[in-house]
Short mmCIF file of C-alpha atoms in Angstrom, two decimals:
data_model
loop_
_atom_site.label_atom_id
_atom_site.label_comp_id
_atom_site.label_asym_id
_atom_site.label_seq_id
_atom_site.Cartn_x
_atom_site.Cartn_y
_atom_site.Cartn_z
CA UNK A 1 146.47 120.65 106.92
CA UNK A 2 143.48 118.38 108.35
CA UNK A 3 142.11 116.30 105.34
CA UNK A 4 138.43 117.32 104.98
CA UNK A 5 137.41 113.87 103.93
CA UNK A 6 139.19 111.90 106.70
CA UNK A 7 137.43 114.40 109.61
CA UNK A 8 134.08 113.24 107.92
CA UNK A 9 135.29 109.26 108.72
CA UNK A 10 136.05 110.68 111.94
CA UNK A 11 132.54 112.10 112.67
CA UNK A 12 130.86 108.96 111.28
CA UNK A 13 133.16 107.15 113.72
CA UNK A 14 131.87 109.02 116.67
CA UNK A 15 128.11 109.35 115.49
CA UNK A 16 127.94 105.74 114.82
CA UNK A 17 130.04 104.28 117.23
CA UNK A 18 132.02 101.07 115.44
CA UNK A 19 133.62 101.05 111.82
CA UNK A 20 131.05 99.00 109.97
CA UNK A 21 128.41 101.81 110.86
CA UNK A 22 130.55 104.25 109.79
CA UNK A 23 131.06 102.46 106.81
CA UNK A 24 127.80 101.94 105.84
CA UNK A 25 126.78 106.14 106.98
CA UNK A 26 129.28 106.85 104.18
CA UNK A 27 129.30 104.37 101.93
CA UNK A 28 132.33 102.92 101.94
CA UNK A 29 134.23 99.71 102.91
CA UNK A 30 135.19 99.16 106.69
CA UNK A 31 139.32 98.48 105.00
CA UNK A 32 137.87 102.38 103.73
CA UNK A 33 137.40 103.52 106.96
CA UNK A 34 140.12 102.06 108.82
CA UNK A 35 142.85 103.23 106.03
CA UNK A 36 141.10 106.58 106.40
CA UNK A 37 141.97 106.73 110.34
CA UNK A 38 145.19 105.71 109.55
CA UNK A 39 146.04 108.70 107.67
CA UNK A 40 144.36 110.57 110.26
CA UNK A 41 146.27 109.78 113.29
CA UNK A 42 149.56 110.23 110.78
CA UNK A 43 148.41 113.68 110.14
CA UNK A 44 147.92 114.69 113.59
CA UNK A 45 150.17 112.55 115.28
CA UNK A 46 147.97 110.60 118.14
CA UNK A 47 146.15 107.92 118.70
CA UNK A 48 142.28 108.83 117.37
CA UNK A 49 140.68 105.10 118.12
CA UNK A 50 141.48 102.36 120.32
CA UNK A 51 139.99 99.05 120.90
CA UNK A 52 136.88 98.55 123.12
CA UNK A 53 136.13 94.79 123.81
CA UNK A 54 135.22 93.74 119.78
CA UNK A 55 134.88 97.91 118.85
CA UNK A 56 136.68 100.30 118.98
CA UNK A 57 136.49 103.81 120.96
CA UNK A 58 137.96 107.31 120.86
CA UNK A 59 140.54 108.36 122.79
CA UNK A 60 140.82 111.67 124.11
CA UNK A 61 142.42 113.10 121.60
CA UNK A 62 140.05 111.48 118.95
CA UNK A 63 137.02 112.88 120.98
CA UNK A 64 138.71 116.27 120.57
CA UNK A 65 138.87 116.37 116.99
CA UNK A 66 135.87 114.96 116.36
CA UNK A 67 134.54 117.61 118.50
CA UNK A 68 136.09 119.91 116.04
CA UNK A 69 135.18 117.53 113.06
CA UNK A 70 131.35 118.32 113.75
CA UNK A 71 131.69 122.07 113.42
CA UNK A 72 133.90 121.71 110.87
CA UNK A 73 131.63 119.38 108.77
CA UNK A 74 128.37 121.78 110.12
CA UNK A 75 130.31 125.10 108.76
CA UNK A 76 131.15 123.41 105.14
CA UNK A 77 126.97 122.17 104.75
CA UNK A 78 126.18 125.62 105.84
CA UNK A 79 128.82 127.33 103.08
CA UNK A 80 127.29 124.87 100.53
CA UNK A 81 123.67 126.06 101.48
CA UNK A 82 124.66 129.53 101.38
CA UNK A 83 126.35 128.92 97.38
CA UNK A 84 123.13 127.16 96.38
CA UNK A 85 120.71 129.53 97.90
CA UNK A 86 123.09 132.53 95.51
CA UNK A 87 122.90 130.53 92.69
CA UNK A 88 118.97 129.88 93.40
CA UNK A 89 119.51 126.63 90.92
CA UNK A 90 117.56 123.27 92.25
CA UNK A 91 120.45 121.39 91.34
CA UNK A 92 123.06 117.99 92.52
CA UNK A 93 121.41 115.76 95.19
CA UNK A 94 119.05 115.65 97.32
CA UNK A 95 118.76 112.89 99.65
CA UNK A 96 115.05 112.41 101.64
CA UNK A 97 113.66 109.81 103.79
CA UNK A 98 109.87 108.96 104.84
CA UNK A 99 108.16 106.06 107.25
CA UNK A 100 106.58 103.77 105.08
CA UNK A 101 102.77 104.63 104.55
CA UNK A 102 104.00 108.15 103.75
CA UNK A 103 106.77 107.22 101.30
CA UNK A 104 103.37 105.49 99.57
CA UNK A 105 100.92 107.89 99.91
CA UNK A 106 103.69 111.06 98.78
CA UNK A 107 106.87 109.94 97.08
CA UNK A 108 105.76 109.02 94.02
CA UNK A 109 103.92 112.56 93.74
CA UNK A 110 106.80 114.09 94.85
CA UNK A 111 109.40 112.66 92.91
CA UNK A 112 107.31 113.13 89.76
CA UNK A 113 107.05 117.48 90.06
CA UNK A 114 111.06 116.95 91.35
CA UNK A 115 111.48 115.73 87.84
CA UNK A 116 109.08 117.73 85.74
CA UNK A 117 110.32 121.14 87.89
CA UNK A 118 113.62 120.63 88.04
CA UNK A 119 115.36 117.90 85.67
CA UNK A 120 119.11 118.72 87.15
CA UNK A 121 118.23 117.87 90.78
CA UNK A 122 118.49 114.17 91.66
CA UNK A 123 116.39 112.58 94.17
CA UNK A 124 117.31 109.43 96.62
CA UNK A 125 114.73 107.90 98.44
CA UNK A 126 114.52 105.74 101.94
CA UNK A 127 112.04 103.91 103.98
CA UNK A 128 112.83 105.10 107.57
CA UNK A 129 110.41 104.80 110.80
CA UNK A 130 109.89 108.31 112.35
CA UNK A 131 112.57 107.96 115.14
CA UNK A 132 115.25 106.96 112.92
CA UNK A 133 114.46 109.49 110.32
CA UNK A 134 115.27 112.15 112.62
CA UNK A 135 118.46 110.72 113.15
CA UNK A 136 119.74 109.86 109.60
CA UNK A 137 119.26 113.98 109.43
CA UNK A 138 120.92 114.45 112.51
CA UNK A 139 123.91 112.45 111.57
CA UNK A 140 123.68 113.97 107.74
CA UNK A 141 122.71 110.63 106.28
CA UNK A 142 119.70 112.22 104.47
CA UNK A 143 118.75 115.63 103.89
CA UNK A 144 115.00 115.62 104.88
CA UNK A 145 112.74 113.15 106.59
CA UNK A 146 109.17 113.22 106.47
CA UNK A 147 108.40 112.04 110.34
CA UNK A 148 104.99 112.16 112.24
CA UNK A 149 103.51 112.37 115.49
CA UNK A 150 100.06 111.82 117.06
CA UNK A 151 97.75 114.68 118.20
CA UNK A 152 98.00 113.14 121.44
CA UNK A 153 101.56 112.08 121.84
CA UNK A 154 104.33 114.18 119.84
CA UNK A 155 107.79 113.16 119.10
CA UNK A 156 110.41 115.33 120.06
CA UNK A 157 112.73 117.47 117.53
CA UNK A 158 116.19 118.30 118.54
CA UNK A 159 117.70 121.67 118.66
CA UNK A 160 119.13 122.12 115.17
CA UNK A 161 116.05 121.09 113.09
CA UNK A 162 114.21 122.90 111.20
CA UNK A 163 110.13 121.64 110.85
CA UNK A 164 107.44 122.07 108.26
CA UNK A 165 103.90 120.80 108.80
CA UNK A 166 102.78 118.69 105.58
CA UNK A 167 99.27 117.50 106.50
CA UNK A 168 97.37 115.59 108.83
CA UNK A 169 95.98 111.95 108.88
CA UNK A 170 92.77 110.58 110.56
CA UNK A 171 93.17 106.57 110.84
CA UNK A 172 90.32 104.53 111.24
CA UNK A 173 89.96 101.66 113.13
CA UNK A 174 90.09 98.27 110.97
CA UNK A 175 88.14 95.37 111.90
CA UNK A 176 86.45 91.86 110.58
CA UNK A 177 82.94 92.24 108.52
CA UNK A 178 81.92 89.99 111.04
CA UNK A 179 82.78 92.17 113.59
CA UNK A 180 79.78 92.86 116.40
CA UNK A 181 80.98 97.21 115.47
CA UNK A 182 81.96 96.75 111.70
CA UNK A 183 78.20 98.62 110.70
CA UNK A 184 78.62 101.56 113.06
CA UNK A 185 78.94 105.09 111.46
CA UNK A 186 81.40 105.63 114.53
CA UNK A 187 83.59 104.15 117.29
CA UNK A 188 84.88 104.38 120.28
CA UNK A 189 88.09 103.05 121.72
CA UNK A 190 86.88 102.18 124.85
CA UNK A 191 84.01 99.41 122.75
CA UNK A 192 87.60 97.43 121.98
CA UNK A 193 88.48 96.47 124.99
CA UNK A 194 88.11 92.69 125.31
CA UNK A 195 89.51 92.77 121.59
CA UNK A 196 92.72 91.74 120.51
CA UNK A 197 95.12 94.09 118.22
CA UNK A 198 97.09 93.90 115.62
CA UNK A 199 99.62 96.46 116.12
CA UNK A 200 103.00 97.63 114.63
CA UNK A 201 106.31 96.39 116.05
CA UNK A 202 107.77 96.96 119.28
CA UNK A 203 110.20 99.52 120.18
CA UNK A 204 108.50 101.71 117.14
CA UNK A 205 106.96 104.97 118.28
CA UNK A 206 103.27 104.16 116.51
CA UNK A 207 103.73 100.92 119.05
CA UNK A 208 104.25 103.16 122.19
CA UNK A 209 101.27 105.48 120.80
CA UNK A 210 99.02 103.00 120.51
CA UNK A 211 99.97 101.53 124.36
CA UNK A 212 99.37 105.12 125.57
CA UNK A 213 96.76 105.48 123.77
CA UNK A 214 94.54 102.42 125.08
CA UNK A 215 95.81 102.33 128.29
CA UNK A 216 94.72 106.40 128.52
CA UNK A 217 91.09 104.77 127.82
CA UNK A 218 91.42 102.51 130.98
CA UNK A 219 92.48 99.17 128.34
CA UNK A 220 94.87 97.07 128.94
CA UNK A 221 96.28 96.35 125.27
CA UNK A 222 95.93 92.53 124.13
CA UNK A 223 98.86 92.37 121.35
CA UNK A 224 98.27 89.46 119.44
CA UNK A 225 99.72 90.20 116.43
CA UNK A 226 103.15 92.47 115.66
CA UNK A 227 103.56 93.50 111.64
CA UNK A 228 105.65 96.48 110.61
CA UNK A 229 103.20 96.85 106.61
CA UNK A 230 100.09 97.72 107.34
CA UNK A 231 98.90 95.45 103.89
CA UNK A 232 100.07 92.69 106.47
CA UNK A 233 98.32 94.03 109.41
CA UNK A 234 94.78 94.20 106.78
CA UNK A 235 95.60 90.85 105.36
CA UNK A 236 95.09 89.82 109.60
CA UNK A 237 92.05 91.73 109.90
CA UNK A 238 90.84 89.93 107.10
CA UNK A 239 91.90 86.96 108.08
CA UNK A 240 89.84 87.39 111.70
CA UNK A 241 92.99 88.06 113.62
CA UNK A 242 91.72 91.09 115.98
CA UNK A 243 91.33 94.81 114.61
CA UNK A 244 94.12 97.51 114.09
CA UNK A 245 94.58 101.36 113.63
CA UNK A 246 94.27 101.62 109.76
CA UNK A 247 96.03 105.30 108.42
CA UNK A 248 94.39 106.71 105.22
CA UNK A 249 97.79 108.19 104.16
CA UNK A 250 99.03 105.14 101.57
CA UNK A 251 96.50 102.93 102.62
CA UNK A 252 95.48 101.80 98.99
CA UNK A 253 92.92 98.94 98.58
CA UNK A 254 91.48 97.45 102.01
CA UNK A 255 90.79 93.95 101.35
CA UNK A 256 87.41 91.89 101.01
CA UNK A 257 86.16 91.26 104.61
CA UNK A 258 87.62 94.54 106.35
CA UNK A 259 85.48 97.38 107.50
CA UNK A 260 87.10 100.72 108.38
CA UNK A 261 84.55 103.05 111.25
CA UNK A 262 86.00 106.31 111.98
CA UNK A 263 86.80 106.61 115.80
CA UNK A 264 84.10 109.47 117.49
CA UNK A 265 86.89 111.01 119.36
CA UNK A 266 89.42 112.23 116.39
CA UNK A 267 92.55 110.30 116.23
CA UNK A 268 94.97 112.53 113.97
CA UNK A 269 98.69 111.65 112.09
CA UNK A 270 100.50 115.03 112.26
CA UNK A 271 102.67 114.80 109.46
CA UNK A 272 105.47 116.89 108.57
CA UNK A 273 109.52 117.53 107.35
CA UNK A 274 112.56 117.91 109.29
CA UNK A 275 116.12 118.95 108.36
CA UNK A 276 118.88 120.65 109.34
CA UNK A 277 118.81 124.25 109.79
CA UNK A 278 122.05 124.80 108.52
CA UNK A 279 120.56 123.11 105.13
CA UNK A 280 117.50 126.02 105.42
CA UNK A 281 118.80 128.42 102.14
CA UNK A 282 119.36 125.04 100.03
CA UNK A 283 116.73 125.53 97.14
CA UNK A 284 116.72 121.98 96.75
CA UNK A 285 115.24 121.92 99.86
CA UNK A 286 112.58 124.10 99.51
CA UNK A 287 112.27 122.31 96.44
CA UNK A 288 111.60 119.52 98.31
CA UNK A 289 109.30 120.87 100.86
CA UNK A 290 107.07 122.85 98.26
CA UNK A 291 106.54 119.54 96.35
CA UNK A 292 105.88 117.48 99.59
CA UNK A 293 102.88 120.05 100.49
CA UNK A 294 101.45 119.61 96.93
CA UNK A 295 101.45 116.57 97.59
CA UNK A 296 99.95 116.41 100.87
CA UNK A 297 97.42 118.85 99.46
CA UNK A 298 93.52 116.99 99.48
CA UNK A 299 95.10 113.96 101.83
CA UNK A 300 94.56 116.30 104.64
CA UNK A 301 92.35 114.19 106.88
CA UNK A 302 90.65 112.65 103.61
CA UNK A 303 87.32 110.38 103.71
CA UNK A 304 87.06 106.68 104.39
#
């Protein structure tokens, strides 16, 4: 009989793609892994990986089973979500990720009415950008990620996840006290034009946004500046550096010398929680959910 635990090396193998990311997906030492496989192709009898340059690759038979291995692995979460949603107990682990100005603005909310509600469910936390949220769920890495998208440019969720709007966020934009705009009740993009940005890394999707975004308004973005925190990105602003998008959601204190004006035409953070839907019974989360909209209850869209 096919050893449960070695099909789930197997499916890390072939959702990661080498043996230290399949290591670090579970947890576990690459000798782990590799000892793991071992067994495996014993069991069955074939060669499951073979080597590809410096990494390794499945063979046809290992592409097979780990066909076979996802189902497998999909079947067992959904039989655990179906004995927890019996039960009805928020209980064992719960594992939830959130891009960073969210897991500020929420967690800590969160995490306090887990405890207080239900002392017997465990919580794990993770900074993840948006993107990569969705596919630590995919993959089974966490349970739920808190993810956004813009009202003007929304990020895709695969087949297989389930979605649950949390509240919405109106940034503002962030700019020097010295600023020619920084006393204006309201602003518009296109007055930014010969201005130069402060904006989050490249490759992330609040990155792409923001180069849709401006370049929508007939502006060609000036990146001067790249910082993933947005304290970092204020600290610049205060500092002279250009202006930036400025989220409420986990903003905190703005420092001395930075004005935030509201943007006429409303710029909006949809924020909101994806899992798996073969996780959907699990009361933890539901749990989780419930808590996460408490939470996000009087952020939605809040004042300067």
């Amino acid at each position: 009989m096919l050893n449960l635990e070695r099909l789930r090396t197997l499916d890390a193998l072939a959702r990661h793609g080498s043996v230290s990311g399949a290591a670090e997906g579970l947890h576990i030492t690459t000798s782990a892994v590799s000892q793991q496989m071992s067994k495996l192709e014993r069991e069955v009898g074939q060669q499951l990986l073979a080597k590809n340059g410096r990494g390794i690759r499945l063979t046809d038979a290992g592409q097979l089973l780990a066909d076979h291995a996802a189902r497998i692995l999909s079947q067992v979460a959904l039989a655990q979500s179906d004995i927890e949603a019996q039960s009805g107990e928020v209980v064992g682990e719960i594992r939830l990720s959130a891009f960073p100005t969210a897991a500020r603005g929420l967690f800590p909310a969160v995490l306090l009415a887990l405890r207080a509600d239900h002392p017997e469910l465990r919580v794990r936390t993770r900074e993840l950008e948006p993107e990569d949220g969705i596919r630590a769920v995919i993959r089974g890495d966490v349970d739920l990620a808190v993810v956004l998208d813009w009202s003007n440019k929304r990020l895709p969720v695969p087949g297989g996840l389930a979605k649950a709007e949390l509240l919405d966020d109106a940034p503002d934009i962030a700019m020097p006290a010295s600023h020619r705009l920084a006393d204006r009740a309201e602003v518009d993009l296109e007055e930014f034009a010969d201005d130069e940005w402060v904006s989050w890394p490249e490759g992330e999707f609040c990155y792409d946004w923001l180069m849709f975004t401006l370049r929508s308004k007939g502006i060609e973005p000036r990146i001067a500046h790249l910082a993933g925190e947005h304290h970092t990105q204020l600290a610049l602003i205060a500092a002279g550096m250009g202006v930036c998008v400025a989220p409420r959601l986990g903003r905190g204190p703005v420092p001395d010398g930075v004005r935030l004006v509201p943007v006429r035409q409303k710029m909006r953070r949809h924020v909101h929680a994806v899992w798996r839907t073969d996780a959907d019974r699990r009361p933890s989360i539901r749990a989780a959910v419930a808590a996460l909209r408490m939470a996000g209850r009087g952020l939605d869209a809040p004042s300067a």
